[in-house]
């Protein structure tokens, strides 16, 4: 127990879930009601530091006992602590981190493909594409950083890394908030691109054609109507006369070429795939999967004994 | 692809005659960015394991996040600038790749000469060394030069004339 004495920190710092006097009183009352655990020492361990909730009783006891309450992220970690031999064979965490890294890095690759490709698709989608590109810049940056973070976590789960660093990071609010922010940025990029895709589908509906047909190619008349729809979408409230004059001065073409339309739609499809990967990454390890981050606990009892 | 062909391609894109969905050499840029970000993490992990294994988890976590910040400044931001037509920013990624390579070699040499105890971390350092070499190769490849020139010609109005 000397090793525990050397690392515990004073209780005045607000670090445990039992800092409120009422919740601490209820906890200690419950422990006291258990046979053989009256007035025992109680420690709280959050994965990184130990806090003493109640010290040893002043009266001499035959044997000193300590109740240790440890906060864990999930039931898998609890099983690992309870049954270390069996959980050693379980590489669940490693494979979870591996799949998370694969999804994050896959989403990052697609985000970069979208931002590089969207730069060349500006003639068709006009201002919309530029706005989406700005959002995609943020999403690509966020997903690249998420990819880096996933790789770091993956390395930590291997023999060369330090798995405790992952547990500690998970217990830190600033870390979860940063990841949530990165998640939100990459999901926002995905939502924006999905919105742009929806807008394209609606524009195609208005000219009486489907997404699949548009990818194959449209007739001259359909392309002309679609071009007019795109000009109207980029210039809300524009009159017919103004529209014709914009085409006449060459600001917009009379009709977009088939290749331009199908390529712009393909880009939006890629974007949608990127968005779905961002969602999948978030659902595997981010805010969609774990919005509440409800704590789990493992409770252990340590009893001192003398050896002669 | 020759420069004249590239210029003709960017001119036709500017004129709205063509849409290029996959610009030439784009995958080299993506590979360079992601490999350098991953490599930063590998080097940071090695650094933590060798020099900071005795420090507390908080310091290790701060170092991890600072490595992501450095990755953003020296890898992601310069390559976003390349996409905006400012090709000179790409040199930052090149220097960064060299820095990571030199660091990995330095630590490995110290480890193999017995001055440092590397154990299993040597594997990560060797992977990092290989990734750094790949990054330098990508930077010097024709594909990366092509994508850099493509966006330079596309985004600068005077460049194509």
CSV table of C-alpha atoms in Angstrom, one decimal:
chain,number,residue,atom,x,y,z
A,1,UNK,CA,0.0,0.0,0.0
A,2,UNK,CA,3.0,2.3,0.3
A,3,UNK,CA,3.1,2.7,-3.4
A,4,UNK,CA,-0.5,3.9,-3.3
A,5,UNK,CA,0.3,6.4,-0.5
A,6,UNK,CA,3.0,7.9,-2.6
A,7,UNK,CA,0.8,8.8,-5.6
A,8,UNK,CA,-2.6,9.7,-4.2
A,9,UNK,CA,-3.6,13.4,-4.4
A,10,UNK,CA,-5.6,15.5,-1.9
A,11,UNK,CA,-9.4,15.3,-2.2
A,12,UNK,CA,-10.1,19.0,-2.4
A,13,UNK,CA,-9.5,19.0,-6.2
A,14,UNK,CA,-12.7,18.3,-8.2
A,15,UNK,CA,-11.7,15.3,-10.2
A,16,UNK,CA,-14.1,12.4,-9.2
A,17,UNK,CA,-17.8,11.8,-9.8
A,18,UNK,CA,-18.1,11.7,-6.0
A,19,UNK,CA,-16.8,15.2,-5.2
A,20,UNK,CA,-20.3,16.4,-4.2
A,21,UNK,CA,-20.7,15.9,-0.4
A,22,UNK,CA,-24.1,14.2,-0.8
A,23,UNK,CA,-23.0,11.7,-3.4
A,24,UNK,CA,-19.8,10.9,-1.4
A,25,UNK,CA,-21.9,10.4,1.7
A,26,UNK,CA,-24.3,8.0,-0.1
A,27,UNK,CA,-21.3,6.1,-1.5
A,28,UNK,CA,-19.5,5.7,1.8
A,29,UNK,CA,-22.8,4.8,3.6
A,30,UNK,CA,-23.4,2.0,1.1
A,31,UNK,CA,-19.8,0.7,1.6
A,32,UNK,CA,-20.2,0.8,5.4
A,33,UNK,CA,-23.3,-1.3,5.2
A,34,UNK,CA,-21.4,-4.2,3.6
A,35,UNK,CA,-20.1,-6.8,6.1
A,36,UNK,CA,-16.4,-6.3,6.9
A,37,UNK,CA,-16.1,-3.0,5.1
A,38,UNK,CA,-17.1,-0.6,7.8
A,39,UNK,CA,-14.8,2.5,7.9
A,40,UNK,CA,-12.4,1.0,5.4
A,41,UNK,CA,-10.2,3.3,3.3
A,42,UNK,CA,-11.8,4.2,-0.1
A,43,UNK,CA,-9.8,5.2,-3.2
A,44,UNK,CA,-11.0,6.4,-6.6
A,45,UNK,CA,-8.9,5.8,-9.7
A,46,UNK,CA,-9.8,7.4,-13.0
A,47,UNK,CA,-7.1,5.6,-15.1
A,48,UNK,CA,-4.4,8.2,-14.4
A,49,UNK,CA,-4.5,9.4,-10.9
A,50,UNK,CA,-5.7,8.2,-7.5
A,51,UNK,CA,-7.9,10.2,-5.2
A,52,UNK,CA,-8.5,9.3,-1.6
A,53,UNK,CA,-12.2,9.6,-0.8
A,54,UNK,CA,-11.8,8.3,2.8
A,55,UNK,CA,-8.6,7.7,4.7
A,56,UNK,CA,-7.8,4.8,7.0
A,57,UNK,CA,-9.8,4.8,10.3
A,58,UNK,CA,-7.9,6.3,13.2
A,59,UNK,CA,-8.6,3.3,15.4
A,60,UNK,CA,-6.4,0.3,15.1
A,61,UNK,CA,-7.8,-2.5,12.9
A,62,UNK,CA,-6.7,-6.0,12.8
A,63,UNK,CA,-6.3,-5.9,9.0
A,64,UNK,CA,-6.3,-2.8,6.8
A,65,UNK,CA,-8.7,-3.0,3.9
A,66,UNK,CA,-9.0,-0.6,0.9
A,67,UNK,CA,-11.8,-0.3,-1.5
A,68,UNK,CA,-10.7,0.9,-4.9
A,69,UNK,CA,-13.2,2.3,-7.4
A,70,UNK,CA,-11.9,2.5,-10.9
A,71,UNK,CA,-13.6,4.3,-13.7
A,72,UNK,CA,-13.5,2.5,-17.0
A,73,UNK,CA,-14.7,3.4,-20.5
A,74,UNK,CA,-16.7,0.3,-21.3
A,75,UNK,CA,-17.6,-3.2,-20.3
A,76,UNK,CA,-14.7,-4.6,-22.4
A,77,UNK,CA,-12.2,-2.7,-20.3
A,78,UNK,CA,-14.0,-3.8,-17.1
A,79,UNK,CA,-13.7,-7.5,-18.3
A,80,UNK,CA,-10.0,-6.9,-19.0
A,81,UNK,CA,-9.4,-5.7,-15.5
A,82,UNK,CA,-11.5,-8.5,-13.9
A,83,UNK,CA,-10.1,-11.3,-16.0
A,84,UNK,CA,-6.7,-10.3,-17.3
A,85,UNK,CA,-5.7,-13.8,-18.5
A,86,UNK,CA,-8.6,-14.3,-20.8
A,87,UNK,CA,-8.7,-10.7,-22.1
A,88,UNK,CA,-5.0,-10.9,-23.1
A,89,UNK,CA,-6.2,-13.1,-25.9
A,90,UNK,CA,-8.8,-10.7,-26.9
A,91,UNK,CA,-7.4,-8.2,-29.4
A,92,UNK,CA,-10.8,-6.4,-29.7
A,93,UNK,CA,-9.4,-3.0,-28.9
A,94,UNK,CA,-6.6,-3.3,-31.4
A,95,UNK,CA,-9.0,-4.3,-34.2
A,96,UNK,CA,-11.5,-1.6,-33.1
A,97,UNK,CA,-8.7,1.0,-33.4
A,98,UNK,CA,-7.6,-0.6,-36.7
A,99,UNK,CA,-11.1,-0.3,-38.2
A,100,UNK,CA,-11.4,3.3,-36.9
A,101,UNK,CA,-8.0,4.2,-38.4
A,102,UNK,CA,-9.1,2.6,-41.7
A,103,UNK,CA,-12.3,4.6,-41.8
A,104,UNK,CA,-10.7,7.9,-40.8
A,105,UNK,CA,-7.9,7.6,-43.3
A,106,UNK,CA,-10.4,6.4,-46.0
A,107,UNK,CA,-12.6,9.4,-45.3
A,108,UNK,CA,-9.5,11.7,-45.4
A,109,UNK,CA,-8.5,10.3,-48.8
A,110,UNK,CA,-12.0,10.9,-50.2
A,111,UNK,CA,-12.2,14.4,-48.7
A,112,UNK,CA,-8.9,15.2,-50.5
A,113,UNK,CA,-10.2,13.7,-53.7
A,114,UNK,CA,-13.4,15.9,-53.4
A,115,UNK,CA,-11.5,19.1,-52.7
A,116,UNK,CA,-9.1,18.5,-55.6
A,117,UNK,CA,-11.8,17.4,-57.9
A,118,UNK,CA,-14.3,20.2,-57.0
A,119,UNK,CA,-11.7,22.9,-58.0
A,120,UNK,CA,-12.1,21.7,-61.6
A,121,UNK,CA,-15.9,21.4,-61.4
A,122,UNK,CA,-16.5,25.1,-60.8
A,123,UNK,CA,-17.8,25.9,-64.3
A,124,UNK,CA,-20.9,23.7,-63.9
A,125,UNK,CA,-22.0,24.2,-60.3
A,126,UNK,CA,-21.0,27.9,-60.1
A,127,UNK,CA,-20.9,29.5,-56.7
A,128,UNK,CA,-22.2,26.4,-54.9
A,129,UNK,CA,-19.1,24.4,-55.6
A,130,UNK,CA,-16.9,27.1,-54.2
A,131,UNK,CA,-18.8,27.2,-50.9
A,132,UNK,CA,-18.7,23.4,-50.8
A,133,UNK,CA,-15.0,23.5,-51.5
A,134,UNK,CA,-14.4,25.8,-48.5
A,135,UNK,CA,-16.3,23.4,-46.3
A,136,UNK,CA,-14.5,20.5,-47.8
A,137,UNK,CA,-11.2,22.2,-47.0
A,138,UNK,CA,-12.2,22.1,-43.3
A,139,UNK,CA,-13.5,18.5,-43.6
A,140,UNK,CA,-10.3,17.3,-45.3
A,141,UNK,CA,-8.2,19.0,-42.6
A,142,UNK,CA,-10.3,17.6,-39.8
A,143,UNK,CA,-10.4,14.1,-41.3
A,144,UNK,CA,-6.6,14.2,-41.9
A,145,UNK,CA,-6.0,15.1,-38.2
A,146,UNK,CA,-8.5,12.3,-37.2
A,147,UNK,CA,-6.5,9.9,-39.4
A,148,UNK,CA,-3.3,10.9,-37.5
A,149,UNK,CA,-5.1,10.6,-34.2
A,150,UNK,CA,-6.4,7.1,-35.1
A,151,UNK,CA,-2.9,6.0,-36.1
A,152,UNK,CA,-1.6,7.2,-32.8
A,153,UNK,CA,-4.2,5.3,-30.9
A,154,UNK,CA,-3.5,2.2,-33.0
A,155,UNK,CA,0.2,2.4,-32.3
A,156,UNK,CA,-0.6,2.7,-28.6
A,157,UNK,CA,-2.6,-0.5,-28.7
A,158,UNK,CA,0.4,-2.4,-30.1
A,159,UNK,CA,3.3,-4.0,-28.1
A,160,UNK,CA,5.4,-0.9,-28.7
A,161,UNK,CA,2.9,1.7,-27.5
A,162,UNK,CA,1.3,2.6,-24.2
A,163,UNK,CA,-2.4,1.5,-24.0
A,164,UNK,CA,-2.8,3.5,-20.8
A,165,UNK,CA,-2.3,6.7,-22.8
A,166,UNK,CA,-5.4,5.9,-24.8
A,167,UNK,CA,-7.4,5.2,-21.6
A,168,UNK,CA,-6.2,8.4,-20.0
A,169,UNK,CA,-6.9,10.5,-23.1
A,170,UNK,CA,-10.5,9.0,-23.2
A,171,UNK,CA,-11.0,10.1,-19.6
A,172,UNK,CA,-10.0,13.7,-20.5
A,173,UNK,CA,-12.7,16.2,-21.3
A,174,UNK,CA,-10.5,18.4,-23.5
A,175,UNK,CA,-9.6,15.4,-25.6
A,176,UNK,CA,-13.2,14.3,-26.1
A,177,UNK,CA,-14.2,17.8,-26.9
A,178,UNK,CA,-11.4,18.2,-29.5
A,179,UNK,CA,-12.4,14.9,-31.1
A,180,UNK,CA,-16.0,16.0,-31.1
A,181,UNK,CA,-15.1,19.3,-32.8
A,182,UNK,CA,-13.1,17.4,-35.5
A,183,UNK,CA,-16.0,15.0,-35.9
A,184,UNK,CA,-18.4,17.9,-36.2
A,185,UNK,CA,-16.3,19.6,-38.8
A,186,UNK,CA,-15.9,16.5,-41.0
A,187,UNK,CA,-19.6,15.6,-40.6
A,188,UNK,CA,-20.5,19.3,-41.4
A,189,UNK,CA,-18.5,19.0,-44.6
A,190,UNK,CA,-20.3,15.8,-45.4
A,191,UNK,CA,-23.8,17.3,-44.6
A,192,UNK,CA,-23.0,20.3,-46.8
A,193,UNK,CA,-21.9,18.1,-49.7
A,194,UNK,CA,-25.0,15.9,-49.2
A,195,UNK,CA,-27.1,19.0,-49.3
A,196,UNK,CA,-25.4,20.1,-52.6
A,197,UNK,CA,-26.1,16.7,-54.0
A,198,UNK,CA,-29.8,16.9,-53.0
A,199,UNK,CA,-29.9,20.3,-54.7
A,200,UNK,CA,-28.5,18.8,-57.9
A,201,UNK,CA,-31.1,16.0,-57.7
A,202,UNK,CA,-33.9,18.6,-57.3
A,203,UNK,CA,-32.5,20.6,-60.2
A,204,UNK,CA,-32.5,17.4,-62.4
A,205,UNK,CA,-36.1,16.6,-61.2
A,206,UNK,CA,-37.2,20.1,-62.3
A,207,UNK,CA,-36.0,19.5,-65.8
A,208,UNK,CA,-37.7,16.0,-65.8
A,209,UNK,CA,-34.7,13.6,-65.6
A,210,UNK,CA,-33.1,11.3,-63.1
A,211,UNK,CA,-29.6,11.1,-61.7
A,212,UNK,CA,-28.7,7.9,-63.6
A,213,UNK,CA,-29.9,9.4,-66.9
A,214,UNK,CA,-27.9,12.5,-66.2
A,215,UNK,CA,-24.7,10.5,-65.7
A,216,UNK,CA,-25.3,8.7,-69.0
A,217,UNK,CA,-26.0,11.9,-70.9
A,218,UNK,CA,-28.8,14.4,-71.5
A,219,UNK,CA,-30.4,15.6,-74.8
A,220,UNK,CA,-29.6,19.2,-76.0
A,221,UNK,CA,-33.0,20.4,-74.8
A,222,UNK,CA,-32.6,18.9,-71.4
A,223,UNK,CA,-29.1,20.3,-71.0
A,224,UNK,CA,-30.4,23.8,-72.0
A,225,UNK,CA,-33.1,23.6,-69.4
A,226,UNK,CA,-30.7,22.3,-66.7
A,227,UNK,CA,-28.2,25.1,-67.6
A,228,UNK,CA,-31.0,27.6,-67.0
A,229,UNK,CA,-31.9,26.0,-63.7
A,230,UNK,CA,-28.3,26.2,-62.6
A,231,UNK,CA,-28.1,29.9,-63.6
A,232,UNK,CA,-31.3,30.5,-61.7
A,233,UNK,CA,-30.1,28.6,-58.6
A,234,UNK,CA,-26.8,30.6,-58.6
A,235,UNK,CA,-28.7,33.9,-59.1
A,236,UNK,CA,-31.9,33.8,-57.1
A,237,UNK,CA,-34.7,36.0,-58.5
A,238,UNK,CA,-33.1,36.5,-61.9
A,239,UNK,CA,-35.5,37.5,-64.7
A,240,UNK,CA,-35.7,35.7,-68.0
A,241,UNK,CA,-34.3,38.8,-69.8
A,242,UNK,CA,-31.4,39.1,-67.4
A,243,UNK,CA,-30.7,35.3,-67.8
A,244,UNK,CA,-30.6,35.7,-71.6
A,245,UNK,CA,-28.3,38.7,-71.4
A,246,UNK,CA,-25.9,36.8,-69.1
A,247,UNK,CA,-25.8,34.0,-71.7
A,248,UNK,CA,-25.4,36.5,-74.5
A,249,UNK,CA,-22.4,38.2,-72.9
A,250,UNK,CA,-20.8,34.8,-72.3
A,251,UNK,CA,-20.9,34.7,-68.5
A,252,UNK,CA,-22.8,31.4,-68.7
A,253,UNK,CA,-22.9,28.9,-71.6
A,254,UNK,CA,-26.1,28.4,-73.6
A,255,UNK,CA,-26.0,24.8,-72.5
A,256,UNK,CA,-23.5,22.8,-70.5
A,257,UNK,CA,-21.8,19.9,-72.2
A,258,UNK,CA,-22.8,16.4,-71.3
A,259,UNK,CA,-19.3,15.6,-69.9
A,260,UNK,CA,-19.5,18.7,-67.6
A,261,UNK,CA,-22.8,17.6,-66.2
A,262,UNK,CA,-22.0,14.0,-65.6
A,263,UNK,CA,-18.6,14.8,-64.1
A,264,UNK,CA,-20.1,17.3,-61.7
A,265,UNK,CA,-22.6,14.6,-60.7
A,266,UNK,CA,-19.9,12.0,-60.3
A,267,UNK,CA,-18.0,14.4,-58.0
A,268,UNK,CA,-21.1,14.8,-55.9
A,269,UNK,CA,-21.4,11.1,-55.7
A,270,UNK,CA,-17.8,10.8,-54.5
A,271,UNK,CA,-18.6,13.5,-52.0
A,272,UNK,CA,-21.6,11.6,-50.7
A,273,UNK,CA,-19.4,8.5,-50.3
A,274,UNK,CA,-16.9,10.6,-48.4
A,275,UNK,CA,-19.7,11.9,-46.2
A,276,UNK,CA,-20.9,8.4,-45.5
A,277,UNK,CA,-17.4,7.3,-44.5
A,278,UNK,CA,-17.2,10.3,-42.2
A,279,UNK,CA,-20.4,9.2,-40.6
A,280,UNK,CA,-19.2,5.6,-40.3
A,281,UNK,CA,-15.9,6.8,-38.7
A,282,UNK,CA,-17.9,8.9,-36.3
A,283,UNK,CA,-20.3,6.1,-35.6
A,284,UNK,CA,-17.4,3.7,-34.9
A,285,UNK,CA,-15.5,5.9,-32.5
A,286,UNK,CA,-17.0,9.4,-32.4
A,287,UNK,CA,-20.0,11.5,-31.4
A,288,UNK,CA,-22.6,9.5,-33.1
A,289,UNK,CA,-21.7,6.3,-31.3
A,290,UNK,CA,-21.0,7.7,-27.9
A,291,UNK,CA,-22.8,11.0,-27.3
A,292,UNK,CA,-23.2,10.6,-23.5
A,293,UNK,CA,-20.0,8.8,-22.6
A,294,UNK,CA,-21.6,7.2,-19.6
A,295,UNK,CA,-19.0,6.1,-17.1
A,296,UNK,CA,-18.6,2.4,-16.0
A,297,UNK,CA,-16.9,1.3,-12.8
A,298,UNK,CA,-14.8,-1.6,-11.5
A,299,UNK,CA,-14.6,-2.0,-7.8
A,300,UNK,CA,-11.9,-4.0,-6.0
A,301,UNK,CA,-10.9,-4.7,-2.4
A,302,UNK,CA,-7.3,-4.8,-1.3
A,303,UNK,CA,-6.5,-6.4,2.1
A,304,UNK,CA,-3.1,-6.1,3.8
A,305,UNK,CA,-1.6,-9.0,5.6
A,306,UNK,CA,1.6,-9.6,7.4
A,307,UNK,CA,4.2,-12.2,6.3
A,308,UNK,CA,6.6,-13.7,8.8
B,1,UNK,CA,2.4,15.1,-69.9
B,2,UNK,CA,4.4,18.1,-71.3
B,3,UNK,CA,4.0,21.6,-70.0
B,4,UNK,CA,2.3,22.7,-73.2
B,5,UNK,CA,-0.2,20.0,-73.0
B,6,UNK,CA,-0.8,20.9,-69.3
B,7,UNK,CA,-1.3,24.5,-70.3
B,8,UNK,CA,-3.7,23.6,-73.0
B,9,UNK,CA,-5.6,21.5,-70.5
B,10,UNK,CA,-5.9,24.3,-67.9
B,11,UNK,CA,-6.8,26.8,-70.6
B,12,UNK,CA,-9.7,24.6,-71.7
B,13,UNK,CA,-10.8,24.1,-68.1
B,14,UNK,CA,-10.7,27.9,-67.6
B,15,UNK,CA,-12.8,28.4,-70.8
B,16,UNK,CA,-15.4,25.9,-69.5
B,17,UNK,CA,-14.8,23.5,-72.3
B,18,UNK,CA,-13.5,20.7,-70.1
B,19,UNK,CA,-14.0,19.4,-66.6
B,20,UNK,CA,-11.3,17.3,-65.1
B,21,UNK,CA,-12.5,15.2,-62.3
B,22,UNK,CA,-9.1,13.6,-61.4
B,23,UNK,CA,-6.4,16.2,-62.1
B,24,UNK,CA,-3.1,14.6,-63.1
B,25,UNK,CA,-1.0,13.5,-60.2
B,26,UNK,CA,-3.7,14.1,-57.6
B,27,UNK,CA,-3.1,10.8,-55.8
B,28,UNK,CA,0.6,11.7,-55.2
B,29,UNK,CA,-0.5,14.8,-53.3
B,30,UNK,CA,-3.0,12.8,-51.2
B,31,UNK,CA,-0.4,10.2,-50.5
B,32,UNK,CA,2.2,12.8,-49.5
B,33,UNK,CA,-0.2,14.5,-47.1
B,34,UNK,CA,-1.4,11.4,-45.4
B,35,UNK,CA,1.9,9.7,-45.2
B,36,UNK,CA,3.5,12.7,-43.7
B,37,UNK,CA,0.8,13.1,-41.1
B,38,UNK,CA,1.1,9.4,-40.2
B,39,UNK,CA,4.9,9.6,-40.1
B,40,UNK,CA,4.7,12.6,-37.7
B,41,UNK,CA,2.7,10.3,-35.4
B,42,UNK,CA,5.2,7.4,-35.7
B,43,UNK,CA,8.1,9.7,-34.9
B,44,UNK,CA,6.2,11.3,-32.0
B,45,UNK,CA,5.4,7.8,-30.6
B,46,UNK,CA,9.1,6.8,-30.8
B,47,UNK,CA,10.2,10.0,-29.2
B,48,UNK,CA,7.8,9.5,-26.3
B,49,UNK,CA,8.8,5.9,-25.8
B,50,UNK,CA,12.5,6.7,-25.9
B,51,UNK,CA,12.9,10.0,-24.1
B,52,UNK,CA,9.6,10.6,-22.2
B,53,UNK,CA,8.5,7.2,-21.0
B,54,UNK,CA,9.0,8.3,-17.4
B,55,UNK,CA,7.0,11.5,-17.7
B,56,UNK,CA,3.3,11.7,-16.9
B,57,UNK,CA,0.5,11.0,-19.3
B,58,UNK,CA,-0.5,14.6,-19.6
B,59,UNK,CA,2.9,15.7,-21.0
B,60,UNK,CA,2.8,12.7,-23.5
B,61,UNK,CA,-0.7,13.7,-24.6
B,62,UNK,CA,0.3,17.3,-25.1
B,63,UNK,CA,3.2,16.2,-27.2
B,64,UNK,CA,0.9,14.0,-29.3
B,65,UNK,CA,-1.4,17.0,-30.0
B,66,UNK,CA,1.5,19.3,-30.7
B,67,UNK,CA,2.6,16.8,-33.4
B,68,UNK,CA,-0.8,17.0,-35.0
B,69,UNK,CA,-0.6,20.8,-34.9
B,70,UNK,CA,2.9,20.7,-36.5
B,71,UNK,CA,1.4,18.3,-39.1
B,72,UNK,CA,-1.3,20.8,-39.9
B,73,UNK,CA,1.2,23.7,-40.2
B,74,UNK,CA,3.9,21.9,-42.2
B,75,UNK,CA,1.8,19.4,-44.2
B,76,UNK,CA,-1.9,20.1,-44.6
B,77,UNK,CA,-1.8,23.9,-44.8
B,78,UNK,CA,1.0,24.0,-47.5
B,79,UNK,CA,-0.8,21.5,-49.6
B,80,UNK,CA,-4.1,23.4,-49.3
B,81,UNK,CA,-2.0,26.4,-50.6
B,82,UNK,CA,-0.8,24.2,-53.5
B,83,UNK,CA,-4.4,23.6,-54.4
B,84,UNK,CA,-4.9,27.4,-54.4
B,85,UNK,CA,-2.1,27.8,-56.9
B,86,UNK,CA,0.6,28.8,-54.5
B,87,UNK,CA,3.1,26.1,-55.4
B,88,UNK,CA,6.1,27.5,-53.4
B,89,UNK,CA,4.4,26.4,-50.2
B,90,UNK,CA,5.0,22.8,-51.0
B,91,UNK,CA,8.7,23.1,-50.1
B,92,UNK,CA,7.6,23.0,-46.4
B,93,UNK,CA,6.4,19.4,-46.8
B,94,UNK,CA,9.7,18.5,-48.4
B,95,UNK,CA,11.8,20.0,-45.6
B,96,UNK,CA,9.6,18.4,-43.1
B,97,UNK,CA,10.0,14.9,-44.7
B,98,UNK,CA,13.8,15.4,-44.6
B,99,UNK,CA,13.6,16.5,-40.9
B,100,UNK,CA,11.6,13.3,-40.0
B,101,UNK,CA,14.1,11.2,-42.0
B,102,UNK,CA,17.1,12.7,-40.3
B,103,UNK,CA,15.5,12.3,-36.9
B,104,UNK,CA,14.7,8.6,-37.5
B,105,UNK,CA,18.2,7.9,-38.8
B,106,UNK,CA,19.8,9.8,-35.9
B,107,UNK,CA,17.8,7.8,-33.3
B,108,UNK,CA,18.5,4.5,-35.1
B,109,UNK,CA,22.2,5.2,-35.2
B,110,UNK,CA,22.3,6.0,-31.5
B,111,UNK,CA,20.3,2.8,-30.8
B,112,UNK,CA,22.5,0.5,-32.9
B,113,UNK,CA,25.6,2.0,-31.4
B,114,UNK,CA,24.4,1.2,-28.0
B,115,UNK,CA,23.9,4.7,-26.7
B,116,UNK,CA,20.1,4.3,-26.5
B,117,UNK,CA,17.9,1.3,-25.7
B,118,UNK,CA,15.4,1.0,-28.5
B,119,UNK,CA,13.9,-2.5,-28.2
B,120,UNK,CA,10.7,-2.9,-30.2
B,121,UNK,CA,10.5,0.8,-31.0
B,122,UNK,CA,13.2,0.3,-33.6
B,123,UNK,CA,10.6,-1.3,-35.8
B,124,UNK,CA,8.5,1.9,-35.7
B,125,UNK,CA,11.6,3.9,-36.4
B,126,UNK,CA,12.5,1.8,-39.4
B,127,UNK,CA,8.9,2.1,-40.7
B,128,UNK,CA,9.1,5.8,-40.2
B,129,UNK,CA,12.4,5.9,-42.1
B,130,UNK,CA,10.9,4.1,-45.0
B,131,UNK,CA,7.8,6.3,-45.0
B,132,UNK,CA,10.1,9.4,-45.0
B,133,UNK,CA,12.0,8.1,-48.0
B,134,UNK,CA,8.7,7.4,-49.8
B,135,UNK,CA,7.5,11.0,-49.1
B,136,UNK,CA,10.8,12.4,-50.4
B,137,UNK,CA,10.4,10.2,-53.5
B,138,UNK,CA,6.8,11.4,-54.0
B,139,UNK,CA,7.8,15.0,-53.7
B,140,UNK,CA,10.5,14.6,-56.3
B,141,UNK,CA,8.2,12.5,-58.6
B,142,UNK,CA,6.8,13.8,-61.9
B,143,UNK,CA,3.3,13.2,-60.6
B,144,UNK,CA,3.6,15.6,-57.7
B,145,UNK,CA,5.3,18.2,-59.9
B,146,UNK,CA,2.4,17.8,-62.4
B,147,UNK,CA,-0.3,18.4,-59.9
B,148,UNK,CA,1.5,21.4,-58.4
B,149,UNK,CA,1.9,22.9,-61.9
B,150,UNK,CA,-1.7,22.0,-62.8
B,151,UNK,CA,-3.1,24.1,-59.9
B,152,UNK,CA,-0.5,26.8,-60.5
B,153,UNK,CA,-1.6,27.2,-64.1
B,154,UNK,CA,-5.3,26.8,-63.2
B,155,UNK,CA,-5.5,29.3,-60.4
B,156,UNK,CA,-3.2,32.0,-61.7
B,157,UNK,CA,-4.8,34.0,-64.5
B,158,UNK,CA,-1.4,35.3,-65.9
B,159,UNK,CA,0.3,31.9,-65.6
B,160,UNK,CA,-1.4,30.2,-68.6
B,161,UNK,CA,-0.7,33.0,-71.1
